[in-house]
mmCIF file of C-alpha atoms in Angstrom:
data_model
loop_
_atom_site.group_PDB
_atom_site.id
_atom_site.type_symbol
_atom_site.label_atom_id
_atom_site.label_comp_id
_atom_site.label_asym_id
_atom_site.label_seq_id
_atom_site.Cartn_x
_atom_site.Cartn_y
_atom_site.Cartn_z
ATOM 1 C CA UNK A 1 -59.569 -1.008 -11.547
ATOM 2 C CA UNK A 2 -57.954 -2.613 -8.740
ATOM 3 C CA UNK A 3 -55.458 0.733 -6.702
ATOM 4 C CA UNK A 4 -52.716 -0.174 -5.002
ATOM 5 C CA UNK A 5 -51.392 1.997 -2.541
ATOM 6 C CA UNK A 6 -47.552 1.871 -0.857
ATOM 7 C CA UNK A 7 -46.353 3.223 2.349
ATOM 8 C CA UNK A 8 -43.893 4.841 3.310
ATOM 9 C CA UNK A 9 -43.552 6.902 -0.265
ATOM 10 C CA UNK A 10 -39.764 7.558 1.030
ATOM 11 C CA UNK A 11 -37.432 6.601 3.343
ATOM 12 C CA UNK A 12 -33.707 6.852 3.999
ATOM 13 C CA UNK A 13 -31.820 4.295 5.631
ATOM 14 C CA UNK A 14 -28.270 2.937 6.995
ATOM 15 C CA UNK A 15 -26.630 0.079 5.121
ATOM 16 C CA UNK A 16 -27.509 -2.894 7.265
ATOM 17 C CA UNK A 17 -30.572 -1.826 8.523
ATOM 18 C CA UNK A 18 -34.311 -3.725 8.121
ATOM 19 C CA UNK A 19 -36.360 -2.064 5.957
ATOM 20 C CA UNK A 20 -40.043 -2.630 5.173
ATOM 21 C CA UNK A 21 -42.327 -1.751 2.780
ATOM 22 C CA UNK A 22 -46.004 -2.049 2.822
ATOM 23 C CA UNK A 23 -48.406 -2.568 -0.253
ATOM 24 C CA UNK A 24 -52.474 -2.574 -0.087
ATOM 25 C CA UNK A 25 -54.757 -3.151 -2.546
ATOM 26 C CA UNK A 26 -58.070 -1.745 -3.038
ATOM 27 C CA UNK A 27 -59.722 -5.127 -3.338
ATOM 28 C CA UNK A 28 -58.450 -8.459 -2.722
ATOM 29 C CA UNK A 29 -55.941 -10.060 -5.035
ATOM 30 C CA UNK A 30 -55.317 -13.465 -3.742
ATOM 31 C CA UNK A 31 -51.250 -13.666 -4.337
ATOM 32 C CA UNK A 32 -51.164 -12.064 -7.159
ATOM 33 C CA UNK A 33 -48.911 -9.669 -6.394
ATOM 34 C CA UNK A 34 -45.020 -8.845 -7.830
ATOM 35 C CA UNK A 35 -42.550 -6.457 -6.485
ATOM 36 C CA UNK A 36 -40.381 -4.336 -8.794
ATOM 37 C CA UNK A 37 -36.803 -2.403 -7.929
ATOM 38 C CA UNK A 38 -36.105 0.797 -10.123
ATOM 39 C CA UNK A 39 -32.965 2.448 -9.974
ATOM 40 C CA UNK A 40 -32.449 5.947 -11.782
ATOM 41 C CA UNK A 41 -32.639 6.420 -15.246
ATOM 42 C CA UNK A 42 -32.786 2.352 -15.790
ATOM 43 C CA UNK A 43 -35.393 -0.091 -16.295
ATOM 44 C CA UNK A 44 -37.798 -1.863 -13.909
ATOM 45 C CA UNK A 45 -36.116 -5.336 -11.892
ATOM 46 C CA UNK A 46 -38.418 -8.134 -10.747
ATOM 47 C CA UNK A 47 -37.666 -9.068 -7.665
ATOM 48 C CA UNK A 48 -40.591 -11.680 -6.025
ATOM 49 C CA UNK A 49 -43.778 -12.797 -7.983
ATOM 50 C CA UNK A 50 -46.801 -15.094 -6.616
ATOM 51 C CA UNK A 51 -46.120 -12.101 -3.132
ATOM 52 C CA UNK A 52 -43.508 -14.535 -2.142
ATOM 53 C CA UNK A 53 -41.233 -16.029 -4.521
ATOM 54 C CA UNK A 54 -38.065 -14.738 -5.513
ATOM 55 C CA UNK A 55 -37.347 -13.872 -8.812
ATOM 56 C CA UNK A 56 -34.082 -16.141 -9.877
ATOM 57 C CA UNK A 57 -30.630 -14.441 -9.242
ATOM 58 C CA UNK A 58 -32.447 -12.002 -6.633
ATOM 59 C CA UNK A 59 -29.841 -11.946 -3.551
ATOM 60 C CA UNK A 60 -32.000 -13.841 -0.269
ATOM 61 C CA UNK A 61 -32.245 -10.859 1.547
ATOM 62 C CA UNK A 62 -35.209 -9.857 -0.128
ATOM 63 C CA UNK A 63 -38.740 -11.627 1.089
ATOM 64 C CA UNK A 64 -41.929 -10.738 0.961
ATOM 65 C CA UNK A 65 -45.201 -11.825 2.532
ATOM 66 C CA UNK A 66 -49.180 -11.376 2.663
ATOM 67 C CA UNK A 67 -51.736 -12.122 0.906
ATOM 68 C CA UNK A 68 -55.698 -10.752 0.068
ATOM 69 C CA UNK A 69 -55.479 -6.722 0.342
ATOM 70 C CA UNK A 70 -52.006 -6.331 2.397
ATOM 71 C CA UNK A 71 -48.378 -7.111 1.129
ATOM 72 C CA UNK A 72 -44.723 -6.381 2.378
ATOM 73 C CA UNK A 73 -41.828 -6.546 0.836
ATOM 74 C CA UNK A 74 -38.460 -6.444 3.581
ATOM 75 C CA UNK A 75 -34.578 -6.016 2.743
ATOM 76 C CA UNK A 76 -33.101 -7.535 5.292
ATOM 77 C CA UNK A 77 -30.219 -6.606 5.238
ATOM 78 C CA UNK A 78 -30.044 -3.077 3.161
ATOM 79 C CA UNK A 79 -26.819 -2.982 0.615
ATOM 80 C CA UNK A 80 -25.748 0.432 -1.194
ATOM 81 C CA UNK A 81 -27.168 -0.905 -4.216
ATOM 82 C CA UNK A 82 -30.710 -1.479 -3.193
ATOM 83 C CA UNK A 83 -31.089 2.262 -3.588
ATOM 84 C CA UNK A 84 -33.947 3.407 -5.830
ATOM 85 C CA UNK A 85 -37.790 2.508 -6.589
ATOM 86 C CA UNK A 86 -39.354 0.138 -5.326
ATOM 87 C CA UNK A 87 -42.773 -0.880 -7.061
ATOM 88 C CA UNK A 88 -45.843 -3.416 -5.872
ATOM 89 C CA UNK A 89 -48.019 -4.289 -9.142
ATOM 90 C CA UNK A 90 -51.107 -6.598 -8.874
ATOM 91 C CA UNK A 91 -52.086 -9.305 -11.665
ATOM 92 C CA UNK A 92 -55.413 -10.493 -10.353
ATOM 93 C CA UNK A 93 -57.218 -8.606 -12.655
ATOM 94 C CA UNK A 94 -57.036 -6.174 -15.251
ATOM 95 C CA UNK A 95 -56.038 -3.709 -16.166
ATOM 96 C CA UNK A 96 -52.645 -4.834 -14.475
ATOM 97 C CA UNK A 97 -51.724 -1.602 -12.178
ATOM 98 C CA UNK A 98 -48.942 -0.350 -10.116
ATOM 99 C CA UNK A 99 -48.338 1.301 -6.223
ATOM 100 C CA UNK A 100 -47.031 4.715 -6.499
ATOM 101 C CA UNK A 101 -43.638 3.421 -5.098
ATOM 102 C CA UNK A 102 -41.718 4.036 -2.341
ATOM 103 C CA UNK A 103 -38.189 5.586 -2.529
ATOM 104 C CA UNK A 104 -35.356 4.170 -0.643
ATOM 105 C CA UNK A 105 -31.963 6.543 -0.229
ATOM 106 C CA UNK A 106 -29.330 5.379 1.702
ATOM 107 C CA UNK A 107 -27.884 7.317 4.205
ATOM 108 C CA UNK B 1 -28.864 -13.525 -22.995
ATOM 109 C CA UNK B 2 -32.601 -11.429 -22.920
ATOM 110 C CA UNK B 3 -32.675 -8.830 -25.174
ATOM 111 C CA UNK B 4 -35.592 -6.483 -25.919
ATOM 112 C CA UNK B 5 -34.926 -3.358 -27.389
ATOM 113 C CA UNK B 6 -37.442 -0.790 -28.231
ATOM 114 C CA UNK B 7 -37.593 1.667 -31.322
ATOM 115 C CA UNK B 8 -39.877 4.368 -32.929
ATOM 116 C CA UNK B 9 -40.398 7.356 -30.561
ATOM 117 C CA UNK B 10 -39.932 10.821 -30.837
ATOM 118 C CA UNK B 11 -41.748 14.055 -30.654
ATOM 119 C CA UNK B 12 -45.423 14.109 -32.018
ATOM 120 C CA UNK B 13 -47.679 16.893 -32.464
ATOM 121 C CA UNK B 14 -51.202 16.420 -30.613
ATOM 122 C CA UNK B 15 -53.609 14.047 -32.141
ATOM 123 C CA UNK B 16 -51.079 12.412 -34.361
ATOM 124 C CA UNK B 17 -49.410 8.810 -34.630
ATOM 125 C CA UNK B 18 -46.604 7.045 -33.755
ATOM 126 C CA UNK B 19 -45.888 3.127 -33.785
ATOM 127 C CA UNK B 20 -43.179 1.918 -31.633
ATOM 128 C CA UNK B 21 -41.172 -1.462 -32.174
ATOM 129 C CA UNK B 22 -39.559 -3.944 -29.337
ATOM 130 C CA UNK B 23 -37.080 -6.193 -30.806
ATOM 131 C CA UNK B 24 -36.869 -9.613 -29.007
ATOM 132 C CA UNK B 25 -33.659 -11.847 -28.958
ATOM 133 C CA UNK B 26 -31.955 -14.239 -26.390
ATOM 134 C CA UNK B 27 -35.564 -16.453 -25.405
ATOM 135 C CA UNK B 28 -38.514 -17.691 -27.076
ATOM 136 C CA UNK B 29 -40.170 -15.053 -28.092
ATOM 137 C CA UNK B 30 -43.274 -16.700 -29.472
ATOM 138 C CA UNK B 31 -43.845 -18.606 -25.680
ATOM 139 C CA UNK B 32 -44.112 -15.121 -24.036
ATOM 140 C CA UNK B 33 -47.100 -12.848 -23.521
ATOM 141 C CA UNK B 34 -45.977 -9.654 -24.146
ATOM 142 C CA UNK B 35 -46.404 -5.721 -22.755
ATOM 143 C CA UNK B 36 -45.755 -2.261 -23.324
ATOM 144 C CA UNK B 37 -45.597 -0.666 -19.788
ATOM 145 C CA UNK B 38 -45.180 3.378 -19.600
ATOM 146 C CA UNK B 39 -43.651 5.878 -17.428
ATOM 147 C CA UNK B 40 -44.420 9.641 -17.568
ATOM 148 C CA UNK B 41 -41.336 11.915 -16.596
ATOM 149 C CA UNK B 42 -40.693 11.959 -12.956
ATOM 150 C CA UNK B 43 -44.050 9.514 -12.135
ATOM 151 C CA UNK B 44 -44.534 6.088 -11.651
ATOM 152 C CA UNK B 45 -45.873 2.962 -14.125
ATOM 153 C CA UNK B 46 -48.287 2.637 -15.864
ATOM 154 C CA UNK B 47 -49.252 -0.914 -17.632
ATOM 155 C CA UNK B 48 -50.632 -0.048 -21.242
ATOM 156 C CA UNK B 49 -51.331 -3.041 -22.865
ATOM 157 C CA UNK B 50 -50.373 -7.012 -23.521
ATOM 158 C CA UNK B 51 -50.649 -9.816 -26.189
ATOM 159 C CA UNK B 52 -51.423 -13.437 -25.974
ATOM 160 C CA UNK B 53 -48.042 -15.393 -27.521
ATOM 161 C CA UNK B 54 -50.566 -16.094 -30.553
ATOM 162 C CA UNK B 55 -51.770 -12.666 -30.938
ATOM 163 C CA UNK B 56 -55.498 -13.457 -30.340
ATOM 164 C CA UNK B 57 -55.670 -11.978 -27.196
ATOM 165 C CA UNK B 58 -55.266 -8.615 -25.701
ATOM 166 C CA UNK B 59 -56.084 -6.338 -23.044
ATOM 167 C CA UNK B 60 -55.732 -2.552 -22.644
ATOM 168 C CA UNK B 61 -55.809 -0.186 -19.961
ATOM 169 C CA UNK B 62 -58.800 2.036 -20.239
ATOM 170 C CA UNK B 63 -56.939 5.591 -21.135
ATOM 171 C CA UNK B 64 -55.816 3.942 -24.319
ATOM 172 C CA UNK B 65 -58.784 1.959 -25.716
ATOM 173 C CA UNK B 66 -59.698 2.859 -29.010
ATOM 174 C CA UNK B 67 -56.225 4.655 -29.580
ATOM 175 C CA UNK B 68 -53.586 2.389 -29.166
ATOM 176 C CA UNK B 69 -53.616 -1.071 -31.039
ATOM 177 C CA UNK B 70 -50.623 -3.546 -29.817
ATOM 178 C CA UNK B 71 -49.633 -6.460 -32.362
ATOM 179 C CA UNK B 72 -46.584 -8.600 -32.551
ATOM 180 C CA UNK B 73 -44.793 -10.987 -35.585
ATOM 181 C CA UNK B 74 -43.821 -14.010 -34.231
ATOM 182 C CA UNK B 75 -41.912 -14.622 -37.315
ATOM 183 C CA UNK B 76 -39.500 -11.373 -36.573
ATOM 184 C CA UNK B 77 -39.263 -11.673 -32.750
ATOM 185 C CA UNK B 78 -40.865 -8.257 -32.764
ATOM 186 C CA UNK B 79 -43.978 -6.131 -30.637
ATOM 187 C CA UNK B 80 -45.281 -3.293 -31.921
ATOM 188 C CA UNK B 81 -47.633 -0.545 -30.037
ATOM 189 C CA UNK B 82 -49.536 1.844 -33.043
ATOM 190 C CA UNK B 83 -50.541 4.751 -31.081
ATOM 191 C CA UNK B 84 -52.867 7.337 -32.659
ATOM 192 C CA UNK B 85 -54.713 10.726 -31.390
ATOM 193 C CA UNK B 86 -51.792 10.981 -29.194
ATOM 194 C CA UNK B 87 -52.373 13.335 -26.363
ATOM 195 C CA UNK B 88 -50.001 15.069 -23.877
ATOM 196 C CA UNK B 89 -50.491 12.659 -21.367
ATOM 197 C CA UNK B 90 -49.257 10.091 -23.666
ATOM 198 C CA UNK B 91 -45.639 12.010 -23.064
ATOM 199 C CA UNK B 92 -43.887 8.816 -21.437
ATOM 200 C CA UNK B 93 -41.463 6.063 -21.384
ATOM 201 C CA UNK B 94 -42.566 3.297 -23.098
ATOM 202 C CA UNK B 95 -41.081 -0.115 -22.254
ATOM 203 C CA UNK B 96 -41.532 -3.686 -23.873
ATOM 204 C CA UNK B 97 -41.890 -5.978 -21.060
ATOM 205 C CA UNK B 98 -41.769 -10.013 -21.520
ATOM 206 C CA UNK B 99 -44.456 -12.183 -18.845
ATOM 207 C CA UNK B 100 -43.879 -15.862 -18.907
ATOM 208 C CA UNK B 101 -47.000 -16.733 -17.281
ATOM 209 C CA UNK B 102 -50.367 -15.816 -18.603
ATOM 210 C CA UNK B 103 -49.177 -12.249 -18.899
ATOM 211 C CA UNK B 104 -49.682 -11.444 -14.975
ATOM 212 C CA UNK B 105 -45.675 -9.774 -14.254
ATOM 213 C CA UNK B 106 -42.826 -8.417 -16.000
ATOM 214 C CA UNK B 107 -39.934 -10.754 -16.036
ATOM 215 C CA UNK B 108 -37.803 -8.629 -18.693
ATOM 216 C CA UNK B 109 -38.064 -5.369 -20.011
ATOM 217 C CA UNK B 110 -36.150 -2.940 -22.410
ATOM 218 C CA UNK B 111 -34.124 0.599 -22.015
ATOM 219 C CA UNK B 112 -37.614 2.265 -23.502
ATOM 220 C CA UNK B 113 -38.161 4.490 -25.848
ATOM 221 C CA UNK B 114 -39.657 8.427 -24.875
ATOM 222 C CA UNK B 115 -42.901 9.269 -26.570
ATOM 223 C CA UNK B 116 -43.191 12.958 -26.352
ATOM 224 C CA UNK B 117 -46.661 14.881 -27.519
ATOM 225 C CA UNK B 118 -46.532 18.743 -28.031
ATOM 226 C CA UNK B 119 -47.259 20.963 -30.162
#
């Protein structure tokens, strides 16, 4: 199985600020890579597919970039409502698997 | 509007059975692979398993082979996930997910429904 790993696993940030999150992958998986938001006690949001395109209705100040074993997702502009989980989960191959995530508070 | 809602969970003892339902409104239900993704208190997720949109494909994650059997009705918008010789590590969230491409992300999911295993 393909493990993806995340980094930072937390962070805590000021609305407005950059924020960047980094996925890896044990193996290369082409662009097959999606990025998931989580708030508390709700379900899973897709936010990008194909490591770069945005989900439909996601607001543009979410991107992400990379390709092969590295990935980033970046809020560019962090709202109060971006707080939460953020996921990286690879479809190259199966079984389909998840990062850890990485948990974004807002200051 | 997407709808999936998931049903059937509960408390099992060890080793028994337990078949969860997702019901499916709002899309196309029979165009969409579908997935059961899972989510142990407190951790992270976990994919379990998906369907083809005909049901003659499927695909499991390795924990669950031999255990879990997924299976959907076209007919009644509906997924199912039979789950037997449950084990404690089975104690999760389990959420119906819809994938409108070849069943490689999760484009919608449901609330989920908690599976918990103890004696």
């Amino acid at each position: 199985a393909i493990r993806m790993t995340q980094s930072p696993s937390s962070l805590s940030a000021s609305t407005g600020d950059k924020v960047t999150i980094t996925c890896r992958a044990s193996q290369g998986v082409s662009s097959y890579l999606a990025w998931y938001h989580q708030k508390p006690g709700k379900a899973p949001e897709l936010l990008i597919y194909a490591a770069s395109t945005l989900q439909g209705g996601v607001p543009s100040r979410f991107s992400g970039s990379g390709s092969g074993t590295d990935f980033t997702l970046t809020i560019s502009c962090l709202q109060s409502e971006d707080f939460g989980t953020y996921y990286c989960q690879q479809y190259y191959s199966y079984p389909r698997t998840f990062g850890p995530g990485t948990k974004v508070d807002i200051k | 509007e997407v709808q999936l809602v998931e049903s059937g969970g509960g408390l099992v003892q060890p080793g028994g059975s337990l078949r969860l339902s997702c019901a499916a409104s709002g899309f196309t239900f029979s165009n969409y692979w579908m997935s059961w993704v899972r989510q142990a208190p407190g951790k992270g997720l976990e994919w379990v398993a998906n369907i083809k949109q005909n049901g003659g494909e499927n695909y499991y994650v390795d924990s669950v082979k031999g255990r879990f059997s997924i299976s959907r009705d076209n007919a009644k918008n509906s997924l199912f996930l039979q789950m037997s010789t449950l084990r404690a590590e089975d104690t999760a969230l389990y959420y119906c997910a819809s994938s409108t491409t070849l069943g490689y992300y999760f484009d919608y999911w449901g609330q989920g429904t908690l599976v918990t295993v103890s004696s």
